[in-house]
XYZ file of C-alpha atoms in Angstrom:
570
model
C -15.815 23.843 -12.090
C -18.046 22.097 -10.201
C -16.305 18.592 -9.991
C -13.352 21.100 -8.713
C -15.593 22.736 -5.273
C -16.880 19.073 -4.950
C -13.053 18.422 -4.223
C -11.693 21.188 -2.557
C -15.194 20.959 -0.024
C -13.914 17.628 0.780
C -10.763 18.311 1.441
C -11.739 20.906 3.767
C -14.372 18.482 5.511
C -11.565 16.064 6.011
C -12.035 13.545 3.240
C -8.516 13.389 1.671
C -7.821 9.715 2.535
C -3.454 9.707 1.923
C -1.542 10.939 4.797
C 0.953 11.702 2.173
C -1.195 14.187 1.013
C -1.750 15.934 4.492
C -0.106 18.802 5.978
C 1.844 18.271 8.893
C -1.170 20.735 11.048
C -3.572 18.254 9.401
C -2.123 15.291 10.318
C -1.379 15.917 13.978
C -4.680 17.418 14.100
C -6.966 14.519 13.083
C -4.695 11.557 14.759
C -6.878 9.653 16.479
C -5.010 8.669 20.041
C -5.922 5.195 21.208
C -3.958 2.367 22.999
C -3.522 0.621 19.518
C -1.768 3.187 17.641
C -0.060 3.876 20.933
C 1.434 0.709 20.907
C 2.620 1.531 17.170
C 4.223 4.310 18.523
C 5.933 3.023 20.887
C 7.481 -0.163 18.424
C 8.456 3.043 15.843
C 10.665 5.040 18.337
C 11.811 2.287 20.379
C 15.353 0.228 20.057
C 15.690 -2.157 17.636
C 14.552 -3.353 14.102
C 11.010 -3.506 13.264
C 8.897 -4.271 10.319
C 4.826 -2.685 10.290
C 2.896 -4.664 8.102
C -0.675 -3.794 6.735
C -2.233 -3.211 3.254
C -2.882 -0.343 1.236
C -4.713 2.191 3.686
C -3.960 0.653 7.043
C -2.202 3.728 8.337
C 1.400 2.692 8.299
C 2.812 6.436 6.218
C 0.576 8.141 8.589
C 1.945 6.096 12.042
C 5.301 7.038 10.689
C 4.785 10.698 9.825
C 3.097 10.843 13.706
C 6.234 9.396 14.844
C 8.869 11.303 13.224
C 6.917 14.865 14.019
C 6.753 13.664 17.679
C 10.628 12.987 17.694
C 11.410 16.309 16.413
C 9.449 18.392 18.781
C 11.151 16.183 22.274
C 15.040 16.467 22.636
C 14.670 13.557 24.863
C 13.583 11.166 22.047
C 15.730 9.785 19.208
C 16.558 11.744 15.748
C 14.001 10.395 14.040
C 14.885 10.659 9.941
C 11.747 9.403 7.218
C 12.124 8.410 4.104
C 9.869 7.481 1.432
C 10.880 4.764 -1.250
C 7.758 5.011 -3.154
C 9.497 6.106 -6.354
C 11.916 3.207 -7.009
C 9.670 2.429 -10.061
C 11.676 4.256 -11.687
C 14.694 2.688 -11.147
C 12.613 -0.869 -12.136
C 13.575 -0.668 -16.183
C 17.510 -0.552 -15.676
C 17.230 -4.144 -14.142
C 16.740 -4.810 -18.051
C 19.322 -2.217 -19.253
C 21.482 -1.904 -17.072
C 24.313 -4.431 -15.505
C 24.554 -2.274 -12.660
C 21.445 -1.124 -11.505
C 21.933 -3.377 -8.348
C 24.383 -0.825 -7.213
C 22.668 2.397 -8.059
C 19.804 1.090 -6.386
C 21.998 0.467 -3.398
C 23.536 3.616 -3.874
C 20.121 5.412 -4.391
C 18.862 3.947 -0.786
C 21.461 5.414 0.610
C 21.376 8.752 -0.771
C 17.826 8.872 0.264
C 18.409 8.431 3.401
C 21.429 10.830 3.661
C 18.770 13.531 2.080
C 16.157 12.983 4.627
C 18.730 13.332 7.457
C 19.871 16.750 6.356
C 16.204 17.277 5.926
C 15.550 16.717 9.405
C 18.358 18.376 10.962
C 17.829 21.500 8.765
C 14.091 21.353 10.595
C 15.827 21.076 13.787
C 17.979 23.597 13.377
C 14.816 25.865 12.988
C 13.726 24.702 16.905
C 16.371 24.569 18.599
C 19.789 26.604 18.785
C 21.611 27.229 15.448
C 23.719 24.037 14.132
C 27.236 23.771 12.518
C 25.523 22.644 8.919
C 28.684 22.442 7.365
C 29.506 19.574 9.124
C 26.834 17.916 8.195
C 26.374 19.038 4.129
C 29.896 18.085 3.107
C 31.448 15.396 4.638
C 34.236 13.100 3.129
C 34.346 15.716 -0.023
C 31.386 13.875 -0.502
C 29.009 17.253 -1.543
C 25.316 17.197 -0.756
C 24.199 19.004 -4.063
C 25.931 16.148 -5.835
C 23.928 13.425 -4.192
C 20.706 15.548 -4.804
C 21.894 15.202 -8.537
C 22.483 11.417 -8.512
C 19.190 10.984 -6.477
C 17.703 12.555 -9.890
C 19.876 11.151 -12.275
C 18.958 7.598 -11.128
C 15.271 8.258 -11.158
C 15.409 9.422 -14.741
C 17.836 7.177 -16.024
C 20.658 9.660 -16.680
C 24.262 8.453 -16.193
C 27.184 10.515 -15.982
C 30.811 10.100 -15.364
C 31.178 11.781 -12.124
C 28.374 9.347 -10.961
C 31.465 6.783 -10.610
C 32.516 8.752 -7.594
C 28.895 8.566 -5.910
C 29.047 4.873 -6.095
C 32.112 4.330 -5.055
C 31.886 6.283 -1.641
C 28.806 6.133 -0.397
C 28.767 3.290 0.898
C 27.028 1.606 4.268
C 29.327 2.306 6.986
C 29.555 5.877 5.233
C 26.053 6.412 5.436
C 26.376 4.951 9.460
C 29.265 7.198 10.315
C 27.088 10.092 8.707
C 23.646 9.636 10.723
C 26.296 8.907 14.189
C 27.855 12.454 13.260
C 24.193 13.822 12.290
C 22.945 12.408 15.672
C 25.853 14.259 17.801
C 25.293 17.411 16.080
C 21.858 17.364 17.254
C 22.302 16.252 21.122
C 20.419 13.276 20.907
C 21.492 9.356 21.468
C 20.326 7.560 19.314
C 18.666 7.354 15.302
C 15.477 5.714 14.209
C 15.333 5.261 10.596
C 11.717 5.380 9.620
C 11.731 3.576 6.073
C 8.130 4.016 4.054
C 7.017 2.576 1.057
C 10.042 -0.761 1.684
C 7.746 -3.228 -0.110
C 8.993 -3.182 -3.562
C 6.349 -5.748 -5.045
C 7.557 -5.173 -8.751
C 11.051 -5.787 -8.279
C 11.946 -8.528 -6.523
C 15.357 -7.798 -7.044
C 15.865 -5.018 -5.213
C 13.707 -5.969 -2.480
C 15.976 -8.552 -1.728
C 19.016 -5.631 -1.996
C 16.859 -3.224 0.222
C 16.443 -5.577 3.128
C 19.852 -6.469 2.731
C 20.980 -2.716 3.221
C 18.224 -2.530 6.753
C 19.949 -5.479 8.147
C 23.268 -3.614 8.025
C 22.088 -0.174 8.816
C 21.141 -1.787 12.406
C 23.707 -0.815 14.932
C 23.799 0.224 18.947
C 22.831 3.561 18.343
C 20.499 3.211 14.860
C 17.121 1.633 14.389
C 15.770 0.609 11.221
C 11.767 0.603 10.659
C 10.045 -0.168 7.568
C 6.608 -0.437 6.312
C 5.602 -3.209 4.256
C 2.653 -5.345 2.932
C 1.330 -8.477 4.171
C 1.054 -11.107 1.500
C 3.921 -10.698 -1.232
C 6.995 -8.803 0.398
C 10.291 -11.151 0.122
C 13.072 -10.195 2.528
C 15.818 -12.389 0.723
C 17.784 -15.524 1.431
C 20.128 -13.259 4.102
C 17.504 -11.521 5.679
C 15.254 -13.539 8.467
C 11.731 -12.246 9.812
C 11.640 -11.843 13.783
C 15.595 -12.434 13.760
C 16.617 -9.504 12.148
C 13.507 -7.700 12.560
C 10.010 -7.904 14.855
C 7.365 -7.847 12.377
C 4.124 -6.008 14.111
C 1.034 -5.818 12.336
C -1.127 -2.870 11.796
C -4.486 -3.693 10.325
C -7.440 -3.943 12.490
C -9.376 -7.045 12.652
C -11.945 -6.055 11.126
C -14.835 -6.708 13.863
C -12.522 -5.664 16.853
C -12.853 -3.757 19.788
C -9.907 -1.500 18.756
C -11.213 -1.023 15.321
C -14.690 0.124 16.748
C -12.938 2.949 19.242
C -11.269 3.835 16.446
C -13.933 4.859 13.919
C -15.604 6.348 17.002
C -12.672 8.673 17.678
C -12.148 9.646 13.934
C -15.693 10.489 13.617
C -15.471 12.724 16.723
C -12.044 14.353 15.854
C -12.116 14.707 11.663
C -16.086 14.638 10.934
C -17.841 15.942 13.362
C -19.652 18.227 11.284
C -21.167 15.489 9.059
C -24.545 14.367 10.212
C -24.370 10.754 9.897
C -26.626 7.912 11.800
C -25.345 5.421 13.554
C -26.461 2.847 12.070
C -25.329 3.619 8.636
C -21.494 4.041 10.460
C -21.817 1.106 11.791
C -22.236 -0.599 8.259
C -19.331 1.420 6.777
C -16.985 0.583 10.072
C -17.957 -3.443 8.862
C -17.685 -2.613 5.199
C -14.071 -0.950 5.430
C -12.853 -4.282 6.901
C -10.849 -2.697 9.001
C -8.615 -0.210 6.877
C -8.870 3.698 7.692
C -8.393 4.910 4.016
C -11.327 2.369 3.217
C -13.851 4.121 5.661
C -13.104 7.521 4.768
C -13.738 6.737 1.006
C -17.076 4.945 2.295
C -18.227 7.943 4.174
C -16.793 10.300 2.004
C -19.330 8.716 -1.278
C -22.103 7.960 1.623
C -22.083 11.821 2.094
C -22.077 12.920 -1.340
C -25.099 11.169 -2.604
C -26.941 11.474 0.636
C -30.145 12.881 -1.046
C -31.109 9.318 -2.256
C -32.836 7.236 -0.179
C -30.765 5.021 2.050
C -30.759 1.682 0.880
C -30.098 2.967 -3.096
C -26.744 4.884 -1.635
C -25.357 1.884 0.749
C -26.342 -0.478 -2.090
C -24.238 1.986 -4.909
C -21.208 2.782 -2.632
C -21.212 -1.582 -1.885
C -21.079 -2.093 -5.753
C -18.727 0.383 -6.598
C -16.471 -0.633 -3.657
C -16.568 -4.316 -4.663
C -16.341 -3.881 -7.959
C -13.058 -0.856 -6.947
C -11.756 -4.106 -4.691
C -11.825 -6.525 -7.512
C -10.143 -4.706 -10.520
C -7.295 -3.498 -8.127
C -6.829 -7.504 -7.485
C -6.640 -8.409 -10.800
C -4.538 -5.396 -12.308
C -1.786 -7.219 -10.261
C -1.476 -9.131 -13.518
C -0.825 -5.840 -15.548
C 2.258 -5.436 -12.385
C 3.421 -9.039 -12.936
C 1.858 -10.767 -15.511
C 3.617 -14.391 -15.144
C 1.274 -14.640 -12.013
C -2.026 -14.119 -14.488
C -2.974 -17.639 -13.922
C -2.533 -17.794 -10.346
C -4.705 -14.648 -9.804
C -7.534 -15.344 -11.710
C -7.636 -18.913 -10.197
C -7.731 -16.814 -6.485
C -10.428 -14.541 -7.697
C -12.724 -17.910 -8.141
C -10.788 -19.301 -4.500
C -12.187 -15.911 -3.183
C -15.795 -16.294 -4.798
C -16.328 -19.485 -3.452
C -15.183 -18.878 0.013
C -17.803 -15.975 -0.304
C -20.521 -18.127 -1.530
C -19.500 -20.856 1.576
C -19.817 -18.157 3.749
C -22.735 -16.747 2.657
C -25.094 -20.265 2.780
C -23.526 -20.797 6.057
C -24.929 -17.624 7.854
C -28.266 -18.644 5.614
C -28.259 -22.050 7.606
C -27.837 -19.950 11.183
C -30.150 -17.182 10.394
C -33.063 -18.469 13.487
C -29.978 -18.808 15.449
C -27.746 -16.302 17.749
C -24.744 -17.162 15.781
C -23.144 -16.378 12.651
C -20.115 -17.835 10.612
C -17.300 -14.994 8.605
C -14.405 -17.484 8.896
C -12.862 -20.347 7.127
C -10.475 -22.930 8.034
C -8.044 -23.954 5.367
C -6.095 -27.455 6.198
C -2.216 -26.377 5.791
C -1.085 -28.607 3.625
C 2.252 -26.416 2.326
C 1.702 -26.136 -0.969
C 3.615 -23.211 -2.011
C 1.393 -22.460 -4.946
C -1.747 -22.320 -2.943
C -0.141 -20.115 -0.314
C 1.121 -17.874 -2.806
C -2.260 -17.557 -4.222
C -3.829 -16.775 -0.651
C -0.793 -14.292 -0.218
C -1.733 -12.130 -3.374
C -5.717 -11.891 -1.641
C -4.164 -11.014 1.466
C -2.070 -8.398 -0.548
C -5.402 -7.300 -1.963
C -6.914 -6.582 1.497
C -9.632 -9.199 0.701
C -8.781 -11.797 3.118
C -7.995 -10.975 7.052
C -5.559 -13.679 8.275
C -6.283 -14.615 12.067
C -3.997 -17.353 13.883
C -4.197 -20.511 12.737
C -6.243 -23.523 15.185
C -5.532 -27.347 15.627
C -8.219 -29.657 15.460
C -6.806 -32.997 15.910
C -3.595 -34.313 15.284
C -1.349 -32.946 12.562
C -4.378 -30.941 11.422
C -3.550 -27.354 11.668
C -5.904 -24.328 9.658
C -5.318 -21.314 8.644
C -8.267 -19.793 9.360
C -9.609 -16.208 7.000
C -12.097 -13.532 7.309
C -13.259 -12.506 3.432
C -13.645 -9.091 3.100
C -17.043 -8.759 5.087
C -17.969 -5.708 1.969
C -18.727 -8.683 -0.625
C -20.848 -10.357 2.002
C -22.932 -7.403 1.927
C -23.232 -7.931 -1.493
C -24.565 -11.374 -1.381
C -26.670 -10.127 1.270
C -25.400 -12.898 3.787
C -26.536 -11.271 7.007
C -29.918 -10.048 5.528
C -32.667 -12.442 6.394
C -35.631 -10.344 5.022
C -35.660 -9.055 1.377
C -35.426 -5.458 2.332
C -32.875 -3.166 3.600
C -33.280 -3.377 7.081
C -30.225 -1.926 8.752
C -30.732 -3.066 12.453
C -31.551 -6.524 11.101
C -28.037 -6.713 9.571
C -26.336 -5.200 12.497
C -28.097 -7.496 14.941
C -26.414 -10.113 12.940
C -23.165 -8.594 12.662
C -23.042 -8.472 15.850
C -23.322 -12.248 16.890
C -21.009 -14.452 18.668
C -18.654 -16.550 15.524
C -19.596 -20.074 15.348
C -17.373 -22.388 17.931
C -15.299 -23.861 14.934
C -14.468 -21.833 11.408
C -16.078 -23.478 8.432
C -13.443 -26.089 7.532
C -12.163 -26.710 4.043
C -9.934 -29.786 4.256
C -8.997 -29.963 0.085
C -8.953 -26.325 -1.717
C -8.503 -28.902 -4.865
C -12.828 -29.257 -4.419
C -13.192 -25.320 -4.649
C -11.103 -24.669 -7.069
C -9.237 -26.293 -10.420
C -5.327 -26.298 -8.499
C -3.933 -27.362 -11.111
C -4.137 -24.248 -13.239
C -1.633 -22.727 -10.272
C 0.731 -22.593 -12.464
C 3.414 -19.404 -13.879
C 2.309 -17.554 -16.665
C 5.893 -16.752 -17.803
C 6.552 -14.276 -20.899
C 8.061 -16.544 -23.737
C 11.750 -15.534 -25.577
C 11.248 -12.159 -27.224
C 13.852 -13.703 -30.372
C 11.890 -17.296 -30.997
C 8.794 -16.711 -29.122
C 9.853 -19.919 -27.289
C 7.699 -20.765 -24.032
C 10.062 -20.306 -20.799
C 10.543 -23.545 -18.514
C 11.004 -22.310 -15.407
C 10.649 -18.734 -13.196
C 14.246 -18.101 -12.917
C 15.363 -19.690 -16.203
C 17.606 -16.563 -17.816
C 18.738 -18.087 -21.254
C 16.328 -18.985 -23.668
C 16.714 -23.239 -24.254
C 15.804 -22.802 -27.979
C 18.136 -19.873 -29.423
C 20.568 -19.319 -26.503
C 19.068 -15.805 -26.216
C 19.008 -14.002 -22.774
C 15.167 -13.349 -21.997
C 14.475 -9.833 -21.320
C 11.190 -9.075 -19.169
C 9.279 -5.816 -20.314
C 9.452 -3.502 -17.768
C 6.156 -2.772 -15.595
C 7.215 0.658 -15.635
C 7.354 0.651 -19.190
C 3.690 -0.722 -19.495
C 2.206 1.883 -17.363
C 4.000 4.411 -19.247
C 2.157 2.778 -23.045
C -1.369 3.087 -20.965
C -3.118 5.391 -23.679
C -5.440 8.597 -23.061
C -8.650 6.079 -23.327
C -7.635 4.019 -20.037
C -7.336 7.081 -17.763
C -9.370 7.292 -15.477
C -11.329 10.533 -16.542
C -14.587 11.443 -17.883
C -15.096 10.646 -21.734
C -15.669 14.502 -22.622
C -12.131 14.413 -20.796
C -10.705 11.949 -22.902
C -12.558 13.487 -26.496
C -11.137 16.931 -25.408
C -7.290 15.681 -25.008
C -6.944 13.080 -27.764
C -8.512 15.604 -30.234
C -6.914 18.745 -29.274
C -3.248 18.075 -27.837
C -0.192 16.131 -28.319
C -0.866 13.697 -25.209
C -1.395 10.103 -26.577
C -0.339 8.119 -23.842
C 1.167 8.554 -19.548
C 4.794 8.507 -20.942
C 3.646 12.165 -22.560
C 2.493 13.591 -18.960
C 5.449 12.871 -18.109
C 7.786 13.968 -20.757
C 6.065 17.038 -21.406
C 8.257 20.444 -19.507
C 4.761 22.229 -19.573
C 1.650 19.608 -18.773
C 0.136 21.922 -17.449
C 0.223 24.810 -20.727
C -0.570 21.759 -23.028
C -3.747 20.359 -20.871
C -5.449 23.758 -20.941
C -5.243 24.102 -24.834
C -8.466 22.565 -25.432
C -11.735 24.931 -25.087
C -13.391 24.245 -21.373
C -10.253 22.971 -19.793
C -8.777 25.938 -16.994
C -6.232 25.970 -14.855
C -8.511 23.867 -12.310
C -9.621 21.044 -14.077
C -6.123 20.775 -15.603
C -4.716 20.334 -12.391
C -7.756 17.861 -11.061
C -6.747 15.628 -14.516
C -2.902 15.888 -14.164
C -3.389 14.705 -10.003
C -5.338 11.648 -11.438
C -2.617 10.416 -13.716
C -0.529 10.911 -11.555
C -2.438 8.998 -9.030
C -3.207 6.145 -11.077
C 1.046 5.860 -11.672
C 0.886 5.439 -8.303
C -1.238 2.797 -7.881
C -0.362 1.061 -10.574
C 3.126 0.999 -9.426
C 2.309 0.670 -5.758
């Protein structure tokens, strides 16, 4: 019980860290106004296609929620219609069962989006004078309960024959000629299409599909948006980056100006009532490396273990953050395994850019200067850039612009993730804790030039940058190549195990819960694995049958599965 007033205190203090979890009161109410996010704003409900990039936690859901709540309360401003696509995992096993699951994942986008524009002009219609709805919830003989079904159907893997006549007429200029016809109803002139959750990192497939369907939504009167992540997102052979859409980016840099007013104003708006010194913000503003969601989770475990003495809580929440930072890297091998190689191999690319970095700042510590970046010659290679793209993914390295130095030398220069530094104590020159010490340091001037790497190949074994791909499930015959669909041995077509399915084997032992938790459920209910939380009509009835799990902790443990499905589907 107490684990459960821990949680609902922190809610109320402002901890919870997911806009998607907000209320719509909460989230206008602790937006924190400054020019940056202004100029988000203002690329959200403006003409034209864009493309907000940022990690995990940067703040693109909540930007976009902020946007769309602003367009509904001014007539003057566009019908703004959001849509989440953070569920298409569940569409990701019929690319292995299904022939067609192209085109009910084509069909599903659209649906969405249909749904969410009825769901905005139903919220209209609550503001403003009352609206014709049935020109809007049956159009075509196409009937809005029926898309609601398919919406379902396709997330559950259910197929039925009416289904045929889903497919077949919702198609893109249907769903244009719908929003145009949404739009009039409405009195406004023109549609932004704020599309969430559009990096679909598991299935390359249909992120190739889904940026083929925002390329053709784009018209006169309709703007496409969509939020995606830095390092791995492919747009597809037809779709082209700054052509078809401006790509803006929406992570700090991590020891800006705009990232400093920012923690400022968030401490002013959503914490005020936390007692905090400045000092110890400071640390967490450098430690969250600039990503919101990061500094709330700081502060959040800063503030619950308070009563130890300083140095033993900044030293716990560093470890625990690192260690947080460096499992979520490497489960992108449980998400796509034929990578395995290539991420362990960035893990030590990352280590010894952090142990570069580290007896670098050593070397400048009687100085006024100190050194967080690294210059990486360009030298193409696809399989080191993928490599730097799945760490950029990760939020552990910042990407600034590149620099010449010479001719035909170009680097890519990199912060690391400044909360590992920490950890190797690269900005402490005394053995204590001495918190002004490592701000004073923090706060130098850069070095004129980055550190310069000019061959990776003398950090790191490249050669191990190789596929890891899953051999023939018939033969057990090694594959040859990435795209390589027949099997050269038997002939047999080579079937990839769904990511979905794996999270769905994940048994009771690997949750994430407490090991009286874990005891309790494998010993006294049916749950053996996620698939069961999810199977199960009544979770809920079958969580509390053990003695010592209520209604309250049952709920705390079902949020957690259901949070880690998220993240390891994200």
């Amino acid at each position: 019980m107490e684990v459960d007033m821990d949680i609902l205190e922190n809610e109320e203090n402002g901890f919870e860290e997911r806009a998607d979890y907000l209320s719509e009161d909460e989230l206008i109410k602790w937006n924190v106004d400054i020019p940056y996010f202004n100029t988000i704003q203002k690329k959200l409900i403006e003409k034209g296609a864009k493309v907000i990039v940022g990690p995990r936690g940067s703040g693109k859901t909540h930007q976009m929620k902020i946007a769309y709540n602003n367009c509904l309360k001014v007539k003057n401003k566009p019908l703004a219609i959001y849509v989440s696509f953070n569920k298409y995992y569940h569409l990701e096993p019929l690319l292995s069962k299904n022939p067609a699951a192209i085109t009910i994942f084509h069909t599903w986008v659209l649906c969405k989006i249909i749904l969410a524009c009825i769901d905005t002009v139903r919220k209209l219609n609550k503001n403003e004078p009352p609206l014709n709805l049935d020109k809007i919830d049956t159009y075509n003989n196409i009937v809005i309960e029926k898309v609601e079904k398919f919406v379902a159907h396709a997330e559950k893997d259910v197929q039925e024959t009416w289904h045929s006549d889903i497919l077949n007429n919702i198609t893109i200029q249907y769903v244009i000629d719908y929003l145009s016809k949404s739009m009039a109803l409405c009195g406004r002139k023109r549609i932004v299409l704020l599309l969430d959750d559009a990096a679909l990192t598991l299935t390359k497939e249909y992120m190739i599909e889904f940026f083929d369907i925002f390329r053709s939504l784009k018209t006169l009167t309709i703007s496409p948006k969509a939020s995606v992540y830095p390092g791995t997102t492919e747009y597809g052979p037809r779709f082209h980056l700054k052509q078809d859409a401006d790509p803006h980016m929406i992570w700090f840099e991590p020891e800006g100006q705009e990232y400093a007013d920012f923690i400022n104003e968030l401490c002013k708006k959503r914490f005020n009532s936390i007692e905090i010194d400045d000092g110890i913000k400071e640390l967490l503003k450098y430690a969250s490396f600039g990503n919101p969601r990061a500094f709330i989770i700081l502060l959040k475990d800063y503030e619950e273990n308070r009563l130890k003495t300083t140095q033993v809580v900044f030293n716990e929440i560093v470890d625990t953050r690192c260690k947080l930072l460096k499992d979520e890297y490497l489960s992108i091998k449980q998400k796509l395994s034929q990578y395995s190689t290539i991420i362990d191999t960035g893990w030590e690319f990352f280590e010894e850019i952090l142990k570069e970095i580290t007896t670098a700042n050593r070397k400048l510590f009687n100085s006024n200067k100190k050194q967080i970046v690294i210059g990486l010659l360009d030298n193409r290679d696809k399989s080191i850039e993928r490599m730097i793209k799945f760490l950029i993914e990760a939020g552990l390295l910042y990407e600034l612009g590149p620099v010449k130095h010479g001719e035909n030398r170009e680097y890519k220069r990199f912060i690391p993730h400044l909360i590992f530094l920490f950890q190797k104590r690269a900005f402490s020159k005394s053995r204590g804790f001495n918190i002004n010490e490592i701000l004073e340091f923090l706060k130098r001037k850069n070095y004129k030039h980055p550190l310069r790497k000019d061959n990776i190949s003398k950090m790191i074994n490249t050669e191990m940058l190789n596929l890891n791909l899953p051999p023939c499930t018939h033969c057990g015959a090694s594959r040859l190549s990435e795209n390589q669909k027949f099997c050269h041995i038997c002939g047999n077509e080579l079937i990839s195990r769904s990511s979905f399915e794996k999270c769905m084997q994940l048994t009771i032992d690997k949750l994430p819960l407490t090991e009286w938790q874990k005891t309790k459920i494998m010993e006294e209910t049916d749950l053996k694995t996620v698939k069961d939380f999810l199977s199960i009509p009544d979770i809920g009835s079958e969580l509390r049958k053990p003695h010592g799990i209520g209604q309250k902790r049952a709920e705390t443990i079902i949020n957690k599965v259901y949070k880690l499905i998220e993240e390891f589907l994200a």
